[in-house]
Structures are given as C-alpha cells and as structure tokens.
Tab-separated table of C-alpha atoms in Angstrom:
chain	number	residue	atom	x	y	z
D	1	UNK	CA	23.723	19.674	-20.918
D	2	UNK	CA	23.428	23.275	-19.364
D	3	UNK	CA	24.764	25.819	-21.848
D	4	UNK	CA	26.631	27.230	-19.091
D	5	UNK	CA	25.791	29.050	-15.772
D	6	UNK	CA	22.807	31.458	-16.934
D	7	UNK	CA	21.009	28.843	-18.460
D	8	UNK	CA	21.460	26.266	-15.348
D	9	UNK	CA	20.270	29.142	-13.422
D	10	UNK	CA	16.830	30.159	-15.716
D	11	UNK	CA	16.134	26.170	-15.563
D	12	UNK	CA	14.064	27.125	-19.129
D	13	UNK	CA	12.052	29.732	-17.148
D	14	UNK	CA	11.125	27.498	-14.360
D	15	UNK	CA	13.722	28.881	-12.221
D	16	UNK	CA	11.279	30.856	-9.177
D	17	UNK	CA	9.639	27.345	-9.192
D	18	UNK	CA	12.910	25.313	-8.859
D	19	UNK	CA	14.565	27.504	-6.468
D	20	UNK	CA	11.793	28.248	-4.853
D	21	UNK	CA	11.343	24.531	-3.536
D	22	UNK	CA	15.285	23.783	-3.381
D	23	UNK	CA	15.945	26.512	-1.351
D	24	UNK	CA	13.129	26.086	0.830
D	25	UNK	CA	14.503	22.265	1.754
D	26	UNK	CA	17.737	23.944	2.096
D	27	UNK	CA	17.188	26.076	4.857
D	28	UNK	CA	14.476	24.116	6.441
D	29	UNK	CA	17.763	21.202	6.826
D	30	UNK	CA	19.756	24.030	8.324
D	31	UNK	CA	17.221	25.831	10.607
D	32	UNK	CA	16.711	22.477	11.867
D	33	UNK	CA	19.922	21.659	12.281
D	34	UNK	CA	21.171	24.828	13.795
D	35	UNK	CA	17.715	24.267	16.558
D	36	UNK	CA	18.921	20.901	17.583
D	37	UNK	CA	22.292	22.081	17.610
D	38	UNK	CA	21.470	25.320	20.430
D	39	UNK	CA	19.094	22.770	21.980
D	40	UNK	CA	21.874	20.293	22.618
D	41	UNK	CA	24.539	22.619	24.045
D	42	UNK	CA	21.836	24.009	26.055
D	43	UNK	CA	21.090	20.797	27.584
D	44	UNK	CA	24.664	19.598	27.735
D	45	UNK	CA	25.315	22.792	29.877
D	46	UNK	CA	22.167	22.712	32.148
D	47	UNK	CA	22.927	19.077	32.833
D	48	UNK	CA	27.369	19.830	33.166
D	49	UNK	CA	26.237	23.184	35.656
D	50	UNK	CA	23.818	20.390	37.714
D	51	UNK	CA	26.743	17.906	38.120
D	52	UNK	CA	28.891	20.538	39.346
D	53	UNK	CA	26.501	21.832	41.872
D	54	UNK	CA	25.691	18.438	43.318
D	55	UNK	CA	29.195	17.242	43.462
D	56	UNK	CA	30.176	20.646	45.083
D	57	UNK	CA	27.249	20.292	47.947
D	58	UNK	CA	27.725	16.507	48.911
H	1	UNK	CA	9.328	-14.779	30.048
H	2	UNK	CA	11.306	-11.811	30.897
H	3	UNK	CA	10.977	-8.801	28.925
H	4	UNK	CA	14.815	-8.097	29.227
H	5	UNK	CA	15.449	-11.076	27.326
H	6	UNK	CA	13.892	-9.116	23.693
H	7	UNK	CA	17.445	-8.797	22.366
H	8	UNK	CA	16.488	-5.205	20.887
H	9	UNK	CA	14.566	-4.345	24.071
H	10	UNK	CA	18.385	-3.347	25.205
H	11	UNK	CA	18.211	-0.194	23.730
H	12	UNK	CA	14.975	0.521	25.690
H	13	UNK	CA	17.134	1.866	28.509
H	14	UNK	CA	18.070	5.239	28.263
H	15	UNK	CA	21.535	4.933	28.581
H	16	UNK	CA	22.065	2.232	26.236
H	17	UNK	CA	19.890	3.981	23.415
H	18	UNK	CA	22.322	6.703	24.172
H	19	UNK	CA	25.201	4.951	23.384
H	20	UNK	CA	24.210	3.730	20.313
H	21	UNK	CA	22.603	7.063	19.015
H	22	UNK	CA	25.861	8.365	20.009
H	23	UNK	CA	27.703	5.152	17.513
H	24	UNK	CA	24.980	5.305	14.648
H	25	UNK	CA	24.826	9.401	14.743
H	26	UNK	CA	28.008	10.439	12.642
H	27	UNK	CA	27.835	7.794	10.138
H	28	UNK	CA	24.145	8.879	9.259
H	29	UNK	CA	25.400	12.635	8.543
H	30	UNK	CA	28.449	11.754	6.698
H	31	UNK	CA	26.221	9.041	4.852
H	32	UNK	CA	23.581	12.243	4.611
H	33	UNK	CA	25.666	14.357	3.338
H	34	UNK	CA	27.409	12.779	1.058
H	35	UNK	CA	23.909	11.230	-0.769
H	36	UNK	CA	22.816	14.877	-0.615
H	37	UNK	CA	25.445	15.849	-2.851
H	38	UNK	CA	25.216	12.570	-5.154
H	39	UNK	CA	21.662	13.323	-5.859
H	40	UNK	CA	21.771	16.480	-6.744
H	41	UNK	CA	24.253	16.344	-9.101
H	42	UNK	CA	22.611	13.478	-10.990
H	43	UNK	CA	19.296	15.357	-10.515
H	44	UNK	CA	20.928	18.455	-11.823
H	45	UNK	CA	23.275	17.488	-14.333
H	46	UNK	CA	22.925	13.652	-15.136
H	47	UNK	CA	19.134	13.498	-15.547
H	48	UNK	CA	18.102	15.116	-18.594
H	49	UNK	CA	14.989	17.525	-19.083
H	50	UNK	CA	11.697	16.012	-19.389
H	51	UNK	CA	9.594	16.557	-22.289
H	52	UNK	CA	6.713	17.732	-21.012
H	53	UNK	CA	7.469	19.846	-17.913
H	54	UNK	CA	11.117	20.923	-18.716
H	55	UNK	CA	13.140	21.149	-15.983
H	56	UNK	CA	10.228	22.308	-13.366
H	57	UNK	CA	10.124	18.315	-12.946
H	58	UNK	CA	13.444	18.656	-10.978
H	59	UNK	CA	11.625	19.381	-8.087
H	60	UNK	CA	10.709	15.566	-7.879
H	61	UNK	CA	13.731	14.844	-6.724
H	62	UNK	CA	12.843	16.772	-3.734
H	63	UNK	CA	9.061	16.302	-3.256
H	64	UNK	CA	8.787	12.760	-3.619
H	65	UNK	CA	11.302	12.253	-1.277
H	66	UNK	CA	9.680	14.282	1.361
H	67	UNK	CA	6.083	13.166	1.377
H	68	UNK	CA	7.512	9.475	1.666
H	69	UNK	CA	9.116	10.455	4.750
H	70	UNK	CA	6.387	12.171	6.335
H	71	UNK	CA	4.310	9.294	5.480
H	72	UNK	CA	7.166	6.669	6.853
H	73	UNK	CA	7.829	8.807	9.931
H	74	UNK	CA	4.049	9.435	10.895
H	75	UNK	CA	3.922	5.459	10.846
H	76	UNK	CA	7.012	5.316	13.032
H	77	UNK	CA	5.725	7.750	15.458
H	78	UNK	CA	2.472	5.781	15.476
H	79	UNK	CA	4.410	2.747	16.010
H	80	UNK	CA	6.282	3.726	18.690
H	81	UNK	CA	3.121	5.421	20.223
H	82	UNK	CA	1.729	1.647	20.449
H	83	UNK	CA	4.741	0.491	21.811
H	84	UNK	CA	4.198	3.101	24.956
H	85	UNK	CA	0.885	2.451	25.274
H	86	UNK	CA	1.029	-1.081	25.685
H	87	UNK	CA	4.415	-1.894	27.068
H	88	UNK	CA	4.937	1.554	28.613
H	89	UNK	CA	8.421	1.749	27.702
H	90	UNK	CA	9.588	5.507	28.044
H	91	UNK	CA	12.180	5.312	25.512
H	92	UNK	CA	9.985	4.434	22.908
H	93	UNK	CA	7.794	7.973	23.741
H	94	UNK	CA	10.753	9.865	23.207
H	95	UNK	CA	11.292	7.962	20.245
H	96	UNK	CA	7.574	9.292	19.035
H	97	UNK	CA	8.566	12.815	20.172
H	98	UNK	CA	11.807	12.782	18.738
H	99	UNK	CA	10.234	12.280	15.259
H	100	UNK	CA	6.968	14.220	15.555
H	101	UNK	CA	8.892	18.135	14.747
H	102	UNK	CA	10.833	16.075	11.504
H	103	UNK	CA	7.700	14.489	10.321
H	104	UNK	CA	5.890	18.017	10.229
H	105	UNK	CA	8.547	19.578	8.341
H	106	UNK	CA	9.390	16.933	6.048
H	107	UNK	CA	5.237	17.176	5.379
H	108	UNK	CA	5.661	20.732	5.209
H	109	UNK	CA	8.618	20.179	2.411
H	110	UNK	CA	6.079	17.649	0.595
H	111	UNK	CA	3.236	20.265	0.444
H	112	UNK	CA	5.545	23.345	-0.330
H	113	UNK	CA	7.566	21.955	-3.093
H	114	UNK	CA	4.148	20.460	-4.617
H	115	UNK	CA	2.771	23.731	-4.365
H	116	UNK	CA	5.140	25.269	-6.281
H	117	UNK	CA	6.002	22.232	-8.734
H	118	UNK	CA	1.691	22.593	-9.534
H	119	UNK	CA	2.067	26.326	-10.136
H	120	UNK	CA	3.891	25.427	-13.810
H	121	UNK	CA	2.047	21.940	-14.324
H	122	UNK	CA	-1.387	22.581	-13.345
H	123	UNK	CA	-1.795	26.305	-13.059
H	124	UNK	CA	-2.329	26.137	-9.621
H	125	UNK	CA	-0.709	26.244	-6.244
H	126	UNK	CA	-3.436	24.501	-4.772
H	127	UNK	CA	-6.230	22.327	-5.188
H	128	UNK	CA	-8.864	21.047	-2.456
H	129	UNK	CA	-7.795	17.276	-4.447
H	130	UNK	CA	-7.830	14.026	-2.380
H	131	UNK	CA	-3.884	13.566	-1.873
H	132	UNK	CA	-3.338	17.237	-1.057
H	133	UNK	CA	-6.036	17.769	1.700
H	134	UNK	CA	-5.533	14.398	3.433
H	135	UNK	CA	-1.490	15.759	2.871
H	136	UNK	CA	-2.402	18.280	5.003
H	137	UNK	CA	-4.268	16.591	6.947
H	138	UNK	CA	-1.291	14.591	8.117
H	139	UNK	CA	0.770	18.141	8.826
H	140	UNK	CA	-1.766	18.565	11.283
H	141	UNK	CA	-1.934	15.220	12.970
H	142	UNK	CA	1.878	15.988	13.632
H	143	UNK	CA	0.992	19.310	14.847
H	144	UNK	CA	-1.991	18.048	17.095
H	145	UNK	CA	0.460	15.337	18.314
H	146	UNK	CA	3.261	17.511	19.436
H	147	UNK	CA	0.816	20.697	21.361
H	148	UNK	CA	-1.142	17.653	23.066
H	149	UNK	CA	1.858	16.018	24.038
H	150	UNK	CA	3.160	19.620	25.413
H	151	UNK	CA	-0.221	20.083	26.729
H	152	UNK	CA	-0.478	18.216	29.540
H	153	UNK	CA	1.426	18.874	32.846
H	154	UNK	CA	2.623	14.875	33.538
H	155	UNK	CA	4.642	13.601	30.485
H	156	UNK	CA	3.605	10.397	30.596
H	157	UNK	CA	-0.192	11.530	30.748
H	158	UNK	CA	0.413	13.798	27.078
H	159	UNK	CA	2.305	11.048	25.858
H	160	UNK	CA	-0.847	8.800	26.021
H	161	UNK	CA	-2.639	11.172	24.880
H	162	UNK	CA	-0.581	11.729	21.794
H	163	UNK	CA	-0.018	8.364	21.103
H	164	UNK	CA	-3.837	7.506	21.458
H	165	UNK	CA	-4.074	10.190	18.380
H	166	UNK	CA	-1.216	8.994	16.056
H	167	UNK	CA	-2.498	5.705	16.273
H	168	UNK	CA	-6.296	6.710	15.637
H	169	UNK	CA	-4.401	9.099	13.020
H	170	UNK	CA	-2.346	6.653	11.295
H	171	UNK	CA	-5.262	6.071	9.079
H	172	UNK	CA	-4.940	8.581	7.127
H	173	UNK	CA	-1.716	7.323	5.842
H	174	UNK	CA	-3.476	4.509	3.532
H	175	UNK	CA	-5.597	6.942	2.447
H	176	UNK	CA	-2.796	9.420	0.883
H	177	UNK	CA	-1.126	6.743	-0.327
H	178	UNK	CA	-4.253	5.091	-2.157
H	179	UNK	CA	-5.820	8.554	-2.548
H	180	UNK	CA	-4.801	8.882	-6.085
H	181	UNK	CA	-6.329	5.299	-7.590
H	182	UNK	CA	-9.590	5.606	-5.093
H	183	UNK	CA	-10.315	9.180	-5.813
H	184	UNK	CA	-10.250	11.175	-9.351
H	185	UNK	CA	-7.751	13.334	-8.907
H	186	UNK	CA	-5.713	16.113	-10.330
H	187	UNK	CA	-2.330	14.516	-8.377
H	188	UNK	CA	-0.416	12.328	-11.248
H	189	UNK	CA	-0.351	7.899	-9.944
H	190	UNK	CA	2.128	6.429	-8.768
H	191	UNK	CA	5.254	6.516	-11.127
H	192	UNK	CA	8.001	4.183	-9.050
H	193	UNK	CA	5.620	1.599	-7.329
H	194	UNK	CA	3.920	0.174	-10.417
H	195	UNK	CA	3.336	-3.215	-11.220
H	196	UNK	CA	4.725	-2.204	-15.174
H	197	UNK	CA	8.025	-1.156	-13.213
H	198	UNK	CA	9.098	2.556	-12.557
H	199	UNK	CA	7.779	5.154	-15.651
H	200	UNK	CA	10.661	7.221	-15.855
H	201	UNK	CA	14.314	7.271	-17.389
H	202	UNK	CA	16.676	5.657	-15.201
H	203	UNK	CA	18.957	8.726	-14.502
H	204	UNK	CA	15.522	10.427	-13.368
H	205	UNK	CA	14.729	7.124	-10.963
H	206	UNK	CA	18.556	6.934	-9.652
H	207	UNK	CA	18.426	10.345	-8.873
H	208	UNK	CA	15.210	10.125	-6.796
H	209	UNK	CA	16.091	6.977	-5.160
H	210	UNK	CA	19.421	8.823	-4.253
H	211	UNK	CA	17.869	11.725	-2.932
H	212	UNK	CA	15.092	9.784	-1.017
H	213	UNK	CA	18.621	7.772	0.734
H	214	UNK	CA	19.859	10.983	1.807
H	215	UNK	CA	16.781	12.376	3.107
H	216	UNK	CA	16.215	8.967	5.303
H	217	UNK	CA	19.273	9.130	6.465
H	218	UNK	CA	19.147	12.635	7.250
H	219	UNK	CA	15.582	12.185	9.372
H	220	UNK	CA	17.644	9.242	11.045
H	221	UNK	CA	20.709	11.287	12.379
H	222	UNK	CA	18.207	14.332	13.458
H	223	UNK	CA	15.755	12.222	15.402
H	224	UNK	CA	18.540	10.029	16.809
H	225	UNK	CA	20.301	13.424	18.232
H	226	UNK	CA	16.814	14.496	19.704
H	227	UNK	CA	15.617	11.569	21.171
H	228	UNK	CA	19.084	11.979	22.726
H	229	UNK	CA	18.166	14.906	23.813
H	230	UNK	CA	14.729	13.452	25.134
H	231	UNK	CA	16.708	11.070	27.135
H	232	UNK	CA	18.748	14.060	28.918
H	233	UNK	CA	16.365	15.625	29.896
H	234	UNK	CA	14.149	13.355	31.159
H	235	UNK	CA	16.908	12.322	33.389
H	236	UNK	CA	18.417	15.491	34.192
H	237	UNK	CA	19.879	14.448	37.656
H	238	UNK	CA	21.167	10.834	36.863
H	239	UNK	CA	25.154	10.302	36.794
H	240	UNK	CA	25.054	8.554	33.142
H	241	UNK	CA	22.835	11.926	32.117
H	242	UNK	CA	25.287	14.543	33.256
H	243	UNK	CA	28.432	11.717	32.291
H	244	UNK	CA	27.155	11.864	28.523
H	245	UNK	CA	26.148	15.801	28.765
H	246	UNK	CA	30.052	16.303	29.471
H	247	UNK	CA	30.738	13.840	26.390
H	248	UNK	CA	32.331	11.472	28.715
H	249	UNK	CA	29.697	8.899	29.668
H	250	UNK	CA	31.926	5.595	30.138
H	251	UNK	CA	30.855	2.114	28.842
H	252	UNK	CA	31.469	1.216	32.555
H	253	UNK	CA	28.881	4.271	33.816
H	254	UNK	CA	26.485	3.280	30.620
H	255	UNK	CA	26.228	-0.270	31.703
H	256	UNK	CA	25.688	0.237	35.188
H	257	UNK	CA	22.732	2.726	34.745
H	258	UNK	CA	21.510	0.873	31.837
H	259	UNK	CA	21.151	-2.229	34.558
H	260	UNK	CA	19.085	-0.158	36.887
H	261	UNK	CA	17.240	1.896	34.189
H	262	UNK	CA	13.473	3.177	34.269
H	263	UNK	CA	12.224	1.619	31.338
H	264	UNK	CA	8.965	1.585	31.803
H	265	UNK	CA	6.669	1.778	34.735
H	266	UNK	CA	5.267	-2.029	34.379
H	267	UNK	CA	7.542	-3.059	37.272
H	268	UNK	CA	5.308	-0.818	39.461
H	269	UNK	CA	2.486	-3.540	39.424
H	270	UNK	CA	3.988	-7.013	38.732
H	271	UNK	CA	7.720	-7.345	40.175
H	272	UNK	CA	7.845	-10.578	38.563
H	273	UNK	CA	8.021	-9.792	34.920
H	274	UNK	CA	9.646	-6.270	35.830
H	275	UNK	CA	10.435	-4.002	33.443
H	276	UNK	CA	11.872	-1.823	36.338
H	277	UNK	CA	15.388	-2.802	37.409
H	278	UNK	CA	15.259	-0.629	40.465
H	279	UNK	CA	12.610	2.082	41.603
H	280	UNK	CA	14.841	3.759	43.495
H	281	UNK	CA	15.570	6.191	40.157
H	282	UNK	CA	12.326	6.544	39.150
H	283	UNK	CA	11.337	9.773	40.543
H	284	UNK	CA	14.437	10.918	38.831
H	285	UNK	CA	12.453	10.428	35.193
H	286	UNK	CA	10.200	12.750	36.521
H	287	UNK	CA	10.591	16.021	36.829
C-alpha cells in the first residue's frame, strides 16, 4: 500500500496536515496522562504524610 | 423507599466508587491501549486512500472520534450535574468535575484536527459555519464550567453553580449534532448515522469505529482515576482516604466507611429517607 517509509511519511503531500493532527492527539493523551499521574502521587503523599502525623499525635 | 436500596446508588459512596474505579481502571488502559494501536494500523495501513481527499482523510479517524466524545462527555457532565442538583449526591459532582478537563480537550482535539483536516479540503482553517462555532461554543461551556466551579469558595456552592450551567448548556449539544441538516453549511452530513447505512468503505468505518472504542475507553480510565482523585481529596482526613492513598485500603476498611459515608447532604433535613449514614464525618468532606 505505502511504497515504503518516505512515501508513508509524505501521506501524498498531506503530511503537515496528518501529522499535524496525529501528533497533536498524541501528546495531548500524554500531557494528560503525565498531569493526572503528578496529581495522583501528589495526593497519595499529602494524604500518606497526614496519616502519619495523626497516628503519631494520638 | 430508601434511597440506599437503588442497587447502583452503592457506588455513590466515596469509598465504594473507589473501589471499583480502582477494579474497572486497568482494564480500561490495557483495553485503551491496545484499540489505540488496532486503529491505527487499520487506519494507516488497512484502509486505503480516498479518492477525493487522498490520505488527508486519515485524520477522520481521529476527529470524528473526538467531537463524539466531547459531545457524549458534555452530556455526562450535564447528567451528573442533575443528579447533584436534585439528589445532592457528592459523588456524582466529582463525577461532573472529573470529566469537565477531558471533555475540553477532547473538544479541543475535535476543533484542532478539523482545522487542519479543512486546510486541504476547503482551503480554510476556519469558517464562522454552524457546527464549528456552536463546536466552540461547547469548548467554552467546559471552560465556563470548570473556572465557575473553581470560583466559588464552598464546593458545593460552585458545584451548583456549574451544574446549573451544563444543564442550561447541554442545549447546545442538539444543535451541533443537527447543525449540519438545519443550517447550510460548509461541514460535510453525517456519514455513519444515516438512514442509507454508513457512506464509506468498510476498512474506513472499522477503523473509525475502532478508534472511537479506544478513545471511550481512554476518557473512561482518565476520568475514573480523577474522580478518584476528587474523592481523596475531598476526604483528606478519613481512614479509607489515607488507607487507599497508601494503596492499601482493605475491603474490610472500604465497607465500613462506605456504611457511614457522606453521600449527600439530604440526611441533614429528613432523617427518615437519609441519604446520610452518619453526620458525624461530614465536616470531614469539607475542607
């Protein structure tokens, strides 16, 4: 179908167009991936560090 | 009859909703993932070029899917935004939250990939036409939702707020979705919901079905993990809270909390029909 990697890449001269809205999904997924991901340890540890304060003053 | 008997209604307590986020969660991503890379390579190198627009067309496999999830999610959030309103159940604000940052970006996705899928097919990245204003339209309704929500310094205050507006809002999802027989406009019809049956090749539909699988289950895993998160933190000094922060929340921890959970505040007013297993933890919900 492709006549090999060059032409899959052009996509018949459509390629800033193609890429343009691939990549774009691509790292919108991972920026909001990586976000949750900092968000979560970040609340994991604000919420571990509580517990250990309240179990160390009662 | 008692609200706790809804079978679903379950999951309305925090810790139980965490639980099963925490079941459902990596089966979504694997599920995701694996659909991710399905659809592309049928998009890629199963579906062949179309005869018009060459291979700029690809980009349907991305578009389409994400301006039906925007649309789906915005109804979700508004959904859920009823379900606070009326019943007051917490959970189901989180829910709303939890969706509102996916929604925009999955709107965004819609708008960007249009924008540059109309650059080789229309000659323009833009046009003031009926689906792509009220398109935007709806990436600011999830904007609006999420600063008024942050707005205001009670959470359950901006939550009403923002609910109040994604219902009112929710109209404009009709009108996206209709925008293109009601209105002349430059946007092509529908090509997969026709009464004449889809108007593409089949590879082209498989793909696009495959890709709009991946991205639903994608938007499920990521708003599962943040209303999670929602949970957490609106319960930052509750033993299930900090039990599940440490990744060791015990089915024996989850269903005691979940049996005393805030729910809602509707057992403030009628103790009869309580929504409120014990008041005691309330003031723990807000903080």
């Amino acid at each position: 179908m492709w006549d090999g990697i060059g032409d899959f890449l052009a996509m018949g001269g459509h390629a800033p167009y193609v890429w343009g809205s691939f990549g774009m999904v691509a790292a919108i997924i991972l920026c909001e991936w990586l976000l949750l991901r900092r968000r979560r340890q970040r609340t994991h540890a604000r919420l571990s560090r509580r517990a250990r304060t309240s179990n160390t003053s009662s | 009859m008692s609200a706790r008997s809804i079978p679903w209604l379950k999951y309305a307590a925090p810790p139980n909703f965490y639980g099963l986020a925490d079941r459902l969660t990596p089966w979504l991503w694997a599920g995701a993932g694996l659909l991710f890379l399905v659809g592309l390579y049928v998009g890629f190198f199963v579906a062949p070029v179309d005869y018009q627009q060459g291979n700029s067309y690809r980009i349907m496999f991305i578009h389409v899917p994400t301006a039906w999830m925007g649309m789906f999610l915005y109804l979700l959030m508004a959904l859920y935004g009823m379900i606070f309103l009326v019943w007051r159940i917490r959970m189901a604000d989180a829910m709303a939250r939890a969706i509102a940052p996916t929604g925009a970006l999955m709107t965004f996705l819609a708008l960007w990939t249009g924008a540059l899928w109309g650059a080789p097919t229309w000659g323009a990245y833009w046009v003031w036409d009926a689906r792509l204003t009220s398109t935007l339209i709806l990436l600011f309704l999830f904007l609006g939702y999420m600063a008024l929500h942050a707005a205001a310094d009670d959470r359950d205050k901006g939550g009403r707020a923002a609910s109040l507006l994604a219902i009112i809002g929710a109209v404009n999802v009709p009108i996206i979705y209709f925008s293109v027989n009601w209105w002349y406009t430059l946007h092509q019809g529908a090509s997969v919901i026709r009464r004449d049956g889809p108007s593409m090749a089949p590879e082209m539909l498989a793909a696009l079905l495959i890709m709009t699988a991946a991205f639903w289950l994608y938007c499920a895993a990521i708003v599962l993990r943040r209303a999670q998160l929602e949970a957490l933190e609106r319960e930052p000094g509750a033993e299930w809270a900090q039990a599940a922060a440490a990744g060791a929340l015990t089915r024996e921890q989850r269903e005691r909390a979940a049996a005393t959970a805030t729910i809602g505040d509707v057992g403030d007013h009628d103790e009869g029909d309580t929504l409120t297993g014990n008041t005691a933890t309330k003031q723990e919900g807000r903080n």
